[in-house]
CSV table of C-alpha atoms and ligand atoms in Angstrom, one decimal:
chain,number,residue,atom,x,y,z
A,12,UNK,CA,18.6,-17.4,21.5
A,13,UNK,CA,15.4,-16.1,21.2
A,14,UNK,CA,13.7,-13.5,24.1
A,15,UNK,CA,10.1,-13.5,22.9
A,16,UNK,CA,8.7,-13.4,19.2
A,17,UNK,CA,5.2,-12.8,17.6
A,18,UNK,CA,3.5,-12.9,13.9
A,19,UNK,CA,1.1,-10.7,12.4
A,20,UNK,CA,-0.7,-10.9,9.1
A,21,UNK,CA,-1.6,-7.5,7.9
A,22,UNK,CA,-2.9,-6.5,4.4
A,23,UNK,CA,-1.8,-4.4,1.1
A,24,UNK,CA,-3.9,-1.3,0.4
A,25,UNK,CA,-5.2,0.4,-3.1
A,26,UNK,CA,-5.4,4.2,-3.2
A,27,UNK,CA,-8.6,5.7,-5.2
A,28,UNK,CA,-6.9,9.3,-4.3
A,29,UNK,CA,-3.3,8.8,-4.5
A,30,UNK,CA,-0.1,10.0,-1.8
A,31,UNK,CA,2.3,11.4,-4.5
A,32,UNK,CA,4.9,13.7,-2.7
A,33,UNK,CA,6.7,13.8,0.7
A,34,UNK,CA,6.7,17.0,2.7
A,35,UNK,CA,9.0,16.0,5.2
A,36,UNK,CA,11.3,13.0,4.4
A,37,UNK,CA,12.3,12.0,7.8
A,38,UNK,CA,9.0,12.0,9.1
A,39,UNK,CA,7.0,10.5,6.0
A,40,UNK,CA,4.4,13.6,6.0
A,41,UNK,CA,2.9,13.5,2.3
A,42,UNK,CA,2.1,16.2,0.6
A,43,UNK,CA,-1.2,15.3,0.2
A,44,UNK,CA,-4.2,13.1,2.2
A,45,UNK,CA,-5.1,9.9,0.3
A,46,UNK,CA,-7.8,7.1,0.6
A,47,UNK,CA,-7.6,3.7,-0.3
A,48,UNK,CA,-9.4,0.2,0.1
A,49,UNK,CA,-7.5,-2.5,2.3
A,50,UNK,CA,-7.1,-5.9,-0.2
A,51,UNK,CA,-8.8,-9.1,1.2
A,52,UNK,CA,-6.0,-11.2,-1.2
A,53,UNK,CA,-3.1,-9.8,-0.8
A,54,UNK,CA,-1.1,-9.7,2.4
A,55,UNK,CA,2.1,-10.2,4.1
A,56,UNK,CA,2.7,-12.8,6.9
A,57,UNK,CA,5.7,-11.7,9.4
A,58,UNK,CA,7.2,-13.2,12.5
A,59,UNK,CA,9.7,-11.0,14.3
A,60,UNK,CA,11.8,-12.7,17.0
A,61,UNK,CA,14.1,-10.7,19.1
A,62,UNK,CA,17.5,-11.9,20.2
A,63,UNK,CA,19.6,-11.8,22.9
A,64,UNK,CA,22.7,-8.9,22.1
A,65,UNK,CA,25.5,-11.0,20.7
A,66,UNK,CA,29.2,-10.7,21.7
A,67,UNK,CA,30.2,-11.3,18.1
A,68,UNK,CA,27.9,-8.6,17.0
A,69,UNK,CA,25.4,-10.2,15.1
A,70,UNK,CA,23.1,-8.1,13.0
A,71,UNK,CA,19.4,-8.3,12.0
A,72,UNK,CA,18.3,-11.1,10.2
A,73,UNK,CA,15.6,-10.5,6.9
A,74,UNK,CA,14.1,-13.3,4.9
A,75,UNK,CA,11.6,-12.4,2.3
A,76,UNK,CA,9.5,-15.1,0.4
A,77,UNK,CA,12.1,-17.5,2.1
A,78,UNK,CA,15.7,-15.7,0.6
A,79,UNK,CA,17.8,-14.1,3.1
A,80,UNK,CA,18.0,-10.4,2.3
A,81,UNK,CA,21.3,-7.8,1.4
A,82,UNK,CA,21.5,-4.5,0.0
A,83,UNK,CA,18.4,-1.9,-0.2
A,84,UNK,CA,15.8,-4.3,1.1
A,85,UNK,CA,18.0,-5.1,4.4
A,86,UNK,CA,18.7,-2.0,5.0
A,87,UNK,CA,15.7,-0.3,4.8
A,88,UNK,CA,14.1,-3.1,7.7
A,89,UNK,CA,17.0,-2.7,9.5
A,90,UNK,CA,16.5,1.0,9.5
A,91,UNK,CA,12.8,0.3,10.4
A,92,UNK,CA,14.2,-1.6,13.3
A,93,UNK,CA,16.5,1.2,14.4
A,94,UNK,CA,13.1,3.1,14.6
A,95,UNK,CA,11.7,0.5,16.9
A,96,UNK,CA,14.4,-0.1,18.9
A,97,UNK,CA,14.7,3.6,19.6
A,98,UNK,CA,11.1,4.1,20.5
A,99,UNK,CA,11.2,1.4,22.7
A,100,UNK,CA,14.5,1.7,24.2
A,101,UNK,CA,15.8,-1.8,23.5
A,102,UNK,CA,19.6,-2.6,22.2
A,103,UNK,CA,18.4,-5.8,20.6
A,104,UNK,CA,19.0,-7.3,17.2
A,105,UNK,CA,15.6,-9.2,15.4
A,106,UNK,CA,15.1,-12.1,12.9
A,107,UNK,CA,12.6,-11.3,10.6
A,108,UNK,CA,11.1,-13.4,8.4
A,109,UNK,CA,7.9,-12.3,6.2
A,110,UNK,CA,6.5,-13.8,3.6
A,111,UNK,CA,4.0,-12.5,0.8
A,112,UNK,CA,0.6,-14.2,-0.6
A,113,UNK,CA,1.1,-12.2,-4.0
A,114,UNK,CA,4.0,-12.1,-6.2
A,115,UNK,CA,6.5,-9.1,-5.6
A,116,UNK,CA,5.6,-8.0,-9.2
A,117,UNK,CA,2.3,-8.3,-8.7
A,118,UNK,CA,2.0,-4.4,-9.2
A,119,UNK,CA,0.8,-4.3,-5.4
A,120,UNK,CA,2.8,-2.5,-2.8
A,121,UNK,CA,4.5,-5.1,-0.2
A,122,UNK,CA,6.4,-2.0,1.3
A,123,UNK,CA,2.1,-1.2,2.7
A,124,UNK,CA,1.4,-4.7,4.0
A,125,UNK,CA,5.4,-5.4,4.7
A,126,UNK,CA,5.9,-2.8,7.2
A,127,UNK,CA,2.3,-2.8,9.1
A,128,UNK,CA,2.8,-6.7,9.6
A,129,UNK,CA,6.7,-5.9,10.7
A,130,UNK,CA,5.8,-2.8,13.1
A,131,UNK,CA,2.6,-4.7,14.7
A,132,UNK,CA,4.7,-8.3,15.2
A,133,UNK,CA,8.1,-6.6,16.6
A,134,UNK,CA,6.0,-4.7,19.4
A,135,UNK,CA,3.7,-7.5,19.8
A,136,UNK,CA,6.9,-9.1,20.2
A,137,UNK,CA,7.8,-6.9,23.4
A,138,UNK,CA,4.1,-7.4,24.7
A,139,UNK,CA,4.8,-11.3,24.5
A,140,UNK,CA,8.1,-10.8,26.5
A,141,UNK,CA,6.7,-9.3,29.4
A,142,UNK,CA,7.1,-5.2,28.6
A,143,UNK,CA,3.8,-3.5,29.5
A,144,UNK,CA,4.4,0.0,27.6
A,145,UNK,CA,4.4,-0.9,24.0
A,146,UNK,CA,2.8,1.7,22.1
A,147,UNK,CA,-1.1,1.2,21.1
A,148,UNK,CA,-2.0,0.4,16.9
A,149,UNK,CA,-2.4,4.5,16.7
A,150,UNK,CA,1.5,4.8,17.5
A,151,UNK,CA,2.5,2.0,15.7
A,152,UNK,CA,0.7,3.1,12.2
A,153,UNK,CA,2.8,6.4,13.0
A,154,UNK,CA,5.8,4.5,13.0
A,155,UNK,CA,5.3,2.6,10.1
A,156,UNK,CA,4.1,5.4,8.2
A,157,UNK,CA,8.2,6.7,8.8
A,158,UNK,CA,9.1,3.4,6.9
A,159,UNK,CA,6.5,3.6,4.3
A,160,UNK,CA,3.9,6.0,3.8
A,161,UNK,CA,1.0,3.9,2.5
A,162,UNK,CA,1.8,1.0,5.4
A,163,UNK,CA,-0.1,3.2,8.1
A,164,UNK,CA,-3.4,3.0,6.4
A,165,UNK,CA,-3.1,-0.6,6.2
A,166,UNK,CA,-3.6,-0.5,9.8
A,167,UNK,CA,-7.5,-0.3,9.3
A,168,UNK,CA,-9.8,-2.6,7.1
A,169,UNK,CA,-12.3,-1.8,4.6
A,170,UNK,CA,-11.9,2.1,3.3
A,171,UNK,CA,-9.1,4.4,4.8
A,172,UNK,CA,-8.2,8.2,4.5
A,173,UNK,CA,-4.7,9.1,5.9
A,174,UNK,CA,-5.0,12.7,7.1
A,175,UNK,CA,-2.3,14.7,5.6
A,176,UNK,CA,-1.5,16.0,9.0
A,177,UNK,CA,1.2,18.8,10.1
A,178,UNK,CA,3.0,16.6,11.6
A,179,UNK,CA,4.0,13.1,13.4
A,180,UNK,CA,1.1,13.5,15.7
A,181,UNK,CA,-1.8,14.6,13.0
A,182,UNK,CA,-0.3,12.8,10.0
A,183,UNK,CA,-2.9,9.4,10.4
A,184,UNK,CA,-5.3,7.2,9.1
A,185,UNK,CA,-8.8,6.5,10.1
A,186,UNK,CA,-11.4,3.9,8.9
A,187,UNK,CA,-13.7,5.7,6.7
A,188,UNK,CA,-16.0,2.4,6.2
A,189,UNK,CA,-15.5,-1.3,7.5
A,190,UNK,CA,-14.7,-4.3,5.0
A,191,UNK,CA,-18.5,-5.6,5.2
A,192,UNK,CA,-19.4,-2.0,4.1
A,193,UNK,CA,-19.8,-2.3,0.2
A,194,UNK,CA,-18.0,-5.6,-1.4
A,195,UNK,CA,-16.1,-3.1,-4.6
A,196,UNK,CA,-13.7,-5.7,-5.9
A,197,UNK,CA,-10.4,-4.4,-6.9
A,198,UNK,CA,-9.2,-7.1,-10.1
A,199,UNK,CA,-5.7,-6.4,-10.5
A,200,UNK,CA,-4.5,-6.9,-14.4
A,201,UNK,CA,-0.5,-7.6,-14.2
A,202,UNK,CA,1.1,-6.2,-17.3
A,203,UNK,CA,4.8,-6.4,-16.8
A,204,UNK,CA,6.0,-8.8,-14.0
A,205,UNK,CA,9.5,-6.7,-14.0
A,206,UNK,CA,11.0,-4.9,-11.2
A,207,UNK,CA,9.9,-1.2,-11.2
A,208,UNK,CA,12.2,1.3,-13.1
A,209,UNK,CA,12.3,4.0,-10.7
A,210,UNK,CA,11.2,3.2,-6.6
A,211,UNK,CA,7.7,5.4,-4.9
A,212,UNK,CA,10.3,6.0,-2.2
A,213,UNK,CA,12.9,8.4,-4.9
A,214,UNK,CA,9.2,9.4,-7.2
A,215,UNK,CA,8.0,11.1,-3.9
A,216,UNK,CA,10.9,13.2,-3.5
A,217,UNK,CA,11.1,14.2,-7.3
A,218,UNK,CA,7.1,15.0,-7.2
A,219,UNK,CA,7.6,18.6,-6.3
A,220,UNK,CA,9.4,19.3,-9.3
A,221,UNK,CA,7.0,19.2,-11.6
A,222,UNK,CA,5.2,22.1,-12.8
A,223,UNK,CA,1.7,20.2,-12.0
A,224,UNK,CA,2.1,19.0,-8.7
A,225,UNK,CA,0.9,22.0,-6.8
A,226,UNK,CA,-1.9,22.3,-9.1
A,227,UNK,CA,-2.5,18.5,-8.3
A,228,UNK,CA,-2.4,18.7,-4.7
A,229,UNK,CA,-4.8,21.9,-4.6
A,230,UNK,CA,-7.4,19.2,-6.5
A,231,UNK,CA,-7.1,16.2,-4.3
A,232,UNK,CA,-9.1,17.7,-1.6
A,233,UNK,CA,-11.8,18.2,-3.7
A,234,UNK,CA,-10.7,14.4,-4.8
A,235,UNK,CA,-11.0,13.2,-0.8
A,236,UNK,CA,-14.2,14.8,-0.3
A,237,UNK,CA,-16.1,12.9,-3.6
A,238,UNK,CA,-14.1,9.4,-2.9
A,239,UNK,CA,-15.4,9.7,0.7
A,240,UNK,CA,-19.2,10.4,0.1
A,241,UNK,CA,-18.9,8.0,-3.1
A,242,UNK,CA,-17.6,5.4,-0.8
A,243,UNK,CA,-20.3,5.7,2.0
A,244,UNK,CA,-23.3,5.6,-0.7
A,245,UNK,CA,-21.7,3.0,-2.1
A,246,UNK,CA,-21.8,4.8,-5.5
A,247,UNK,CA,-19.2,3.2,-7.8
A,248,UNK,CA,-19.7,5.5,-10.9
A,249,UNK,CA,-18.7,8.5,-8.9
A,250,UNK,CA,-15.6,6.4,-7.1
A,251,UNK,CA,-14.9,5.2,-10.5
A,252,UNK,CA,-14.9,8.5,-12.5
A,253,UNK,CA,-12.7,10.4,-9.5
A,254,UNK,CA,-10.3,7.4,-9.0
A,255,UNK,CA,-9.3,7.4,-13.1
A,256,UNK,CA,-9.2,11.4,-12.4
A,257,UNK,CA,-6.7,11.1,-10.1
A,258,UNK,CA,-4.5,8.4,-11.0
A,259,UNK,CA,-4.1,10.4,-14.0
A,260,UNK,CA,-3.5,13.8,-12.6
A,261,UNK,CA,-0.7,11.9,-10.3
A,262,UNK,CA,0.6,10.1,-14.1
A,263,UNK,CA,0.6,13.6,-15.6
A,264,UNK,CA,3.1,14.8,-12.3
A,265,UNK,CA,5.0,11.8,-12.9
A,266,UNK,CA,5.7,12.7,-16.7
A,267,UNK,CA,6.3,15.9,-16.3
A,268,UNK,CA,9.1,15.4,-13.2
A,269,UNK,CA,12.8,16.2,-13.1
A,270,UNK,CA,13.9,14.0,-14.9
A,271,UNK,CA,10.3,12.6,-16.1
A,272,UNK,CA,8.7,9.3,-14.6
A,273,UNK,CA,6.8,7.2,-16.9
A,274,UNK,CA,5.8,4.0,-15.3
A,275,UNK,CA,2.8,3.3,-17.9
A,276,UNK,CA,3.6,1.0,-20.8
A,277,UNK,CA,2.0,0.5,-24.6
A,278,UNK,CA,-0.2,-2.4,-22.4
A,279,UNK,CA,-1.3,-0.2,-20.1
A,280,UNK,CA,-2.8,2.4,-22.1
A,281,UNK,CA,-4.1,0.0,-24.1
A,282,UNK,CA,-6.0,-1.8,-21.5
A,283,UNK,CA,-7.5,2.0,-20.7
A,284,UNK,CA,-8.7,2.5,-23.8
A,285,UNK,CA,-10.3,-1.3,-23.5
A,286,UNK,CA,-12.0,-0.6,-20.5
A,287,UNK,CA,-13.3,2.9,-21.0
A,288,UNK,CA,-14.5,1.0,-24.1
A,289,UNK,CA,-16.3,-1.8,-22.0
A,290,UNK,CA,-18.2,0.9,-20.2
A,291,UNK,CA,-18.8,3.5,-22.4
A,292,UNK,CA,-20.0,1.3,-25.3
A,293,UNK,CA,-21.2,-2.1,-23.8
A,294,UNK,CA,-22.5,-0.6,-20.1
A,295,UNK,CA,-20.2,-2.7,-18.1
A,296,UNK,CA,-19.2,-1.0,-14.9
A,297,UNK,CA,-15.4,-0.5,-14.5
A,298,UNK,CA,-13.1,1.8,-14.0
A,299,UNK,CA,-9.8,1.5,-13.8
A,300,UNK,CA,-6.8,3.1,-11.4
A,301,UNK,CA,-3.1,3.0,-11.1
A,302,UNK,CA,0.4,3.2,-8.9
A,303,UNK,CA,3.5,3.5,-9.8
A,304,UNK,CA,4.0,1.0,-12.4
A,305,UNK,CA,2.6,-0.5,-15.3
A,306,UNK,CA,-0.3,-2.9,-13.7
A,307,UNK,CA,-3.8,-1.3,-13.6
A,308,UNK,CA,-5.9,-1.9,-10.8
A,309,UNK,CA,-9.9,-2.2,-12.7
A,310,UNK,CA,-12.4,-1.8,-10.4
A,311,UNK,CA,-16.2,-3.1,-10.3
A,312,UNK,CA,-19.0,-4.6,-8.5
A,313,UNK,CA,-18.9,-7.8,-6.9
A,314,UNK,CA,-21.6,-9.2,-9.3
A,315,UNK,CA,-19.2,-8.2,-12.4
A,316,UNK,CA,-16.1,-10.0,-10.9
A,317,UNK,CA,-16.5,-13.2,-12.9
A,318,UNK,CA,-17.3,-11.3,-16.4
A,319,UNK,CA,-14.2,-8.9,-15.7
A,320,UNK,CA,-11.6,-11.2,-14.7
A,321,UNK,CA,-12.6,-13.4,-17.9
A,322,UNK,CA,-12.1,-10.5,-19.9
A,323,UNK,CA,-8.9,-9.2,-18.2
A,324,UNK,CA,-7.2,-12.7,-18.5
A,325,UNK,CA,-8.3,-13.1,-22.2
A,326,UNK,CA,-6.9,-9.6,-22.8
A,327,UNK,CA,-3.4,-10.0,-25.0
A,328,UNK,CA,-0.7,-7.9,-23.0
A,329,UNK,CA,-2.4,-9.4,-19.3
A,330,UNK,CA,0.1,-12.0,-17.8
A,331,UNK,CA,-1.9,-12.9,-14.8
A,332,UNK,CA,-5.1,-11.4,-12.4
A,333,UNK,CA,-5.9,-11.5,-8.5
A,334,UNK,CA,-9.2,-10.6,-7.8
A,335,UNK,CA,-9.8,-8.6,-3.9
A,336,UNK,CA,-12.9,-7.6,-1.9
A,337,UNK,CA,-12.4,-5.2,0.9
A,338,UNK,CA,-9.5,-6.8,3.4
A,339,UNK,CA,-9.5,-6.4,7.2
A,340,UNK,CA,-7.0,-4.8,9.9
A,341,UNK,CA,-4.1,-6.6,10.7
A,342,UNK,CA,-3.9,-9.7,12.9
A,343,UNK,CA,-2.0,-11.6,14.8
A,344,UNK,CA,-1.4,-15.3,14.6
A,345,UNK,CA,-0.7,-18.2,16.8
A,346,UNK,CA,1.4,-19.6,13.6
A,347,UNK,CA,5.4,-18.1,13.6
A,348,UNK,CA,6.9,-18.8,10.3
A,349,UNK,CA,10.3,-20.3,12.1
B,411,DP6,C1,1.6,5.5,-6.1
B,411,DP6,O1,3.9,4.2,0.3
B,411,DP6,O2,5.0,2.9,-1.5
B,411,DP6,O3,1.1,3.7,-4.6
B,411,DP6,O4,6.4,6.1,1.5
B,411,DP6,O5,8.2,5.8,-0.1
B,411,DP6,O6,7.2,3.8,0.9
B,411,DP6,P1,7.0,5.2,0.5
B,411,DP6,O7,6.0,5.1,-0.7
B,411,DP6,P2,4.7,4.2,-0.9
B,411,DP6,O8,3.9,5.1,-2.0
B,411,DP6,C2,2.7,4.7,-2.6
B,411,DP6,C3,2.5,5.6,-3.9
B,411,DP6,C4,1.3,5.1,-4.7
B,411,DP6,C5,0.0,5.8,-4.3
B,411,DP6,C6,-0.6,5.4,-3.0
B,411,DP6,O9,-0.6,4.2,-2.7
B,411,DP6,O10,-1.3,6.3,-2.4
């Protein structure tokens, strides 16, 4: 049976400055701060029930996109769970069920939106069954930054900088601007629809062995401090021009790992060359930035949105585009999915 359940809706992010590199692994702490824009389009919807304890033992219960999960997926909610039920000192097991509004290729991070929308529901969950100390949203975005890095700044809406922080307590992420701020639009070009080669999760841990990566991280303060003013005058050439800057400087790291990461395909840098090409030669106003994978993530003014999705989904290599504004924190809903 059932004690108490609730569902929260929260919201995938894109970085302009990018988290590449873990510091401390148990704790999440990057190596590096990062800022990103909260997606108005792309989001994960998650009901977390608790149960009563079993006799026969049984265990968590994960259903993403409507199929139960096993293996890596499980495991790491279950783990996220553990995390939960430690912090709040309860012994029992969860059903889970979440469920995305953007395909898992989609070249957008669920872990982000996953885990917010997970950490927010299951202690909502508690609030709904009567306990009184649940932890506020700045202790749950710590927790969920433990099960994935980016997930704690999809705590906020509009523009976020997570704080590289010395630790649990200083490792966080504050609204830099609200959604109705500046409406950038973030049109996502999909490229390969594939499951990624190699996860963020094992890239962060293989960051520091590339010759560049110090290098890198000495430059994204610099990075932080351009993308921040950029973003509060509402200056897209300057957020443009940094954001391409950094994606690549992160790419470069990646390619030059042990062993060597290369997530971009023929299609990708193709579509870079296109768009530097738009701008450069016909004055259109995009830019263009990256994660780890394939999909690139173009950039422009609201009043562009129509001209560049037409030209994204008439590009060759481009299997599909969803356009996003500026999203907004993480809610809850009156509407469980079971
Ligand atoms: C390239 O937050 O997905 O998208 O902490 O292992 O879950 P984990 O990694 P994740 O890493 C995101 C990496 C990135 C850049 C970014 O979003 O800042």
């Amino acid at each position: 049976m059932y004690r108490c359940k609730a569902t929260c809706r929260a919201h995938a992010n894109i970085a302009f400055v990018k988290y590449w590199g873990v510091v401390d692994s148990n704790l999440n702490l990057p190596a590096n701060g990062s800022l990103s824009m909260t997606l108005s389009h792309a989001h994960s919807t998650t009901t977390v029930a608790w149960m009563d304890v079993d006799p026969t033992g049984e265990a968590d219960i994960v259903v993403i996109d409507g199929k139960e999960q096993s293996g890596s997926a499980h495991r790491r909610t279950v783990s996220h769970l553990d995390r939960i039920r430690t912090a709040m000192g309860v012994p029992w097991p969860a059903r889970v069920e979440s469920r995305n509004s953007f395909p898992a290729s989609a070249g957008i991070a669920s872990s982000a939106s996953g885990f917010c929308a997970l950490t927010v529901a299951a202690c909502q969950a508690l609030a709904a069954g009567g306990r009184r100390d649940i932890p506020d949203r700045r202790h749950q975005a710590r927790l969920a930054r433990r099960a994935s890095g980016s997930a704690c700044r999809s705590f906020q809406g509009g523009f976020v900088e997570w704080s590289a922080g010395g630790d649990d307590a200083t490792s966080v992420a504050c609204q830099v601007a609200g959604p109705d701020h500046w409406p950038l639009h973030d049109v996502v070009a999909v490229l390969d629809a594939g499951p990624k080669s190699v996860s963020s999760h094992d890239g962060h841990r293989l960051a520091a062995t590339s010759p560049l990566q110090e290098e890198r991280v000495r430059q994204v303060q610099s990075h932080l401090n351009t993308a921040r003013s950029a973003i509060r005058a509402r200056d897209l050439k300057s957020l443009g021009e940094i954001s391409e800057r950094d994606a690549m400087l992160m790419h470069a790291v990646m390619m030059s790992s042990e062993p060597p990461l290369l997530f971009l395909n023929e299609g990708s840098v193709a579509l870079m060359r296109q768009i530097r090409d738009w701008r450069l030669q016909e004055g259109l106003e995009v830019y263009f930035t990256v994660d780890a994978g394939p999909n690139l993530h173009v950039l422009c003014n609201e009043a562009d949105v129509g001209e560049v999705s037409h030209r994204l989904a008439r590009w060759p290599s481009v299997q599909d585009i969803l356009v996003n504004g500026p999203g907004p924190a993480p809610e809850l809903r009156n509407s469980p999915l079971f």
